PDB file of C-alpha atoms in Angstrom:
ATOM      1  CA  MET A  68     -10.353  82.514  35.079  1.00  0.00           C
ATOM      2  CA  LYS A  69      -7.373  84.318  33.607  1.00  0.00           C
ATOM      3  CA  HIS A  70      -7.808  86.016  30.212  1.00  0.00           C
ATOM      4  CA  ARG A  71      -5.312  84.866  27.571  1.00  0.00           C
ATOM      5  CA  ASP A  72      -4.746  86.285  24.110  1.00  0.00           C
ATOM      6  CA  PHE A  73      -3.840  83.884  21.335  1.00  0.00           C
ATOM      7  CA  ILE A  74      -2.011  84.776  18.142  1.00  0.00           C
ATOM      8  CA  TYR A  75      -2.531  82.607  15.063  1.00  0.00           C
ATOM      9  CA  VAL A  76       0.796  81.937  13.309  1.00  0.00           C
ATOM     10  CA  GLY A  77      -0.308  79.361  10.720  1.00  0.00           C
ATOM     11  CA  GLU A  78      -1.223  79.744   7.076  1.00  0.00           C
ATOM     12  CA  PRO A  79      -3.777  82.384   6.048  1.00  0.00           C
ATOM     13  CA  ILE A  80      -7.319  81.455   7.047  1.00  0.00           C
ATOM     14  CA  PRO A  81      -9.475  80.832   3.958  1.00  0.00           C
ATOM     15  CA  GLU A  82     -12.572  82.927   3.342  1.00  0.00           C
ATOM     16  CA  LEU A  83     -15.809  81.000   3.829  1.00  0.00           C
ATOM     17  CA  ASN A  84     -18.477  82.173   1.427  1.00  0.00           C
ATOM     18  CA  GLU A  85     -22.060  80.973   1.516  1.00  0.00           C
ATOM     19  CA  GLN A  86     -22.111  79.552  -1.998  1.00  0.00           C
ATOM     20  CA  GLU A  87     -19.076  77.274  -1.703  1.00  0.00           C
ATOM     21  CA  HIS A  88     -19.390  76.337   1.967  1.00  0.00           C
ATOM     22  CA  ALA A  89     -23.149  76.376   2.540  1.00  0.00           C
ATOM     23  CA  GLU A  90     -23.393  72.922   4.104  1.00  0.00           C
ATOM     24  CA  PHE A  91     -20.472  73.604   6.453  1.00  0.00           C
ATOM     25  CA  LEU A  92     -21.978  76.903   7.578  1.00  0.00           C
ATOM     26  CA  ILE A  93     -25.404  75.281   8.141  1.00  0.00           C
ATOM     27  CA  ASN A  94     -23.770  72.591  10.303  1.00  0.00           C
ATOM     28  CA  ILE A  95     -22.004  75.263  12.359  1.00  0.00           C
ATOM     29  CA  GLN A  96     -25.317  77.050  12.903  1.00  0.00           C
ATOM     30  CA  LYS A  97     -27.007  73.785  13.911  1.00  0.00           C
ATOM     31  CA  ALA A  98     -24.195  73.059  16.380  1.00  0.00           C
ATOM     32  CA  ILE A  99     -24.623  76.506  17.915  1.00  0.00           C
ATOM     33  CA  LEU A 100     -28.360  75.944  18.343  1.00  0.00           C
ATOM     34  CA  LEU A 101     -27.787  72.541  19.951  1.00  0.00           C
ATOM     35  CA  SER A 102     -25.202  74.073  22.290  1.00  0.00           C
ATOM     36  CA  LEU A 103     -27.620  76.816  23.312  1.00  0.00           C
ATOM     37  CA  GLU A 104     -30.293  74.220  24.016  1.00  0.00           C
ATOM     38  CA  LYS A 105     -27.887  72.116  26.057  1.00  0.00           C
ATOM     39  CA  ARG A 106     -27.018  75.174  28.175  1.00  0.00           C
ATOM     40  CA  ASN A 107     -30.759  75.854  28.666  1.00  0.00           C
ATOM     41  CA  LEU A 108     -30.609  79.135  26.749  1.00  0.00           C
ATOM     42  CA  LEU A 109     -33.088  77.805  24.170  1.00  0.00           C
ATOM     43  CA  THR A 110     -36.069  75.529  24.616  1.00  0.00           C
ATOM     44  CA  ILE A 111     -36.576  72.478  22.416  1.00  0.00           C
ATOM     45  CA  SER A 112     -39.356  74.206  20.486  1.00  0.00           C
ATOM     46  CA  GLN A 113     -37.218  77.317  19.924  1.00  0.00           C
ATOM     47  CA  ARG A 114     -34.387  75.164  18.599  1.00  0.00           C
ATOM     48  CA  GLU A 115     -36.741  73.287  16.291  1.00  0.00           C
ATOM     49  CA  ARG A 116     -38.204  76.527  14.917  1.00  0.00           C
ATOM     50  CA  CYS A 117     -34.718  77.910  14.306  1.00  0.00           C
ATOM     51  CA  LEU A 118     -33.659  74.709  12.541  1.00  0.00           C
ATOM     52  CA  LEU A 119     -36.735  74.888  10.312  1.00  0.00           C
ATOM     53  CA  GLU A 120     -35.904  78.495   9.443  1.00  0.00           C
ATOM     54  CA  LEU A 121     -32.294  77.577   8.639  1.00  0.00           C
ATOM     55  CA  GLU A 122     -33.416  74.758   6.359  1.00  0.00           C
ATOM     56  CA  LYS A 123     -35.950  77.041   4.664  1.00  0.00           C
ATOM     57  CA  ARG A 124     -33.284  79.693   3.981  1.00  0.00           C
ATOM     58  CA  TYR A 125     -30.854  77.047   2.743  1.00  0.00           C
ATOM     59  CA  ARG A 126     -33.472  75.690   0.292  1.00  0.00           C
ATOM     60  CA  LEU A 127     -34.344  79.198  -0.943  1.00  0.00           C
ATOM     61  CA  LYS A 128     -30.694  80.026  -1.619  1.00  0.00           C
ATOM     62  CA  ASN A 129     -30.121  76.732  -3.425  1.00  0.00           C
ATOM     63  CA  ASN A 130     -33.151  77.289  -5.674  1.00  0.00           C
ATOM     64  CA  LYS A 131     -31.947  80.776  -6.653  1.00  0.00           C
ATOM     65  CA  ILE A 132     -28.553  79.531  -7.792  1.00  0.00           C
TER      66      ILE A 132
END
């Protein structure tokens, strides 16, 4: 496969901070875990434990705010 470099020429990319975009960032992390499981790089139990940890961290951050 040939390596290609891409140059973004659109508008500036917005900063994603955890407070304003928490749900979006959690969904990205969940998608990554599901992708890793699908590619057999994670087992089902590993994915489930990671998802539980993500949810726990998300709840802790929301309670602090």
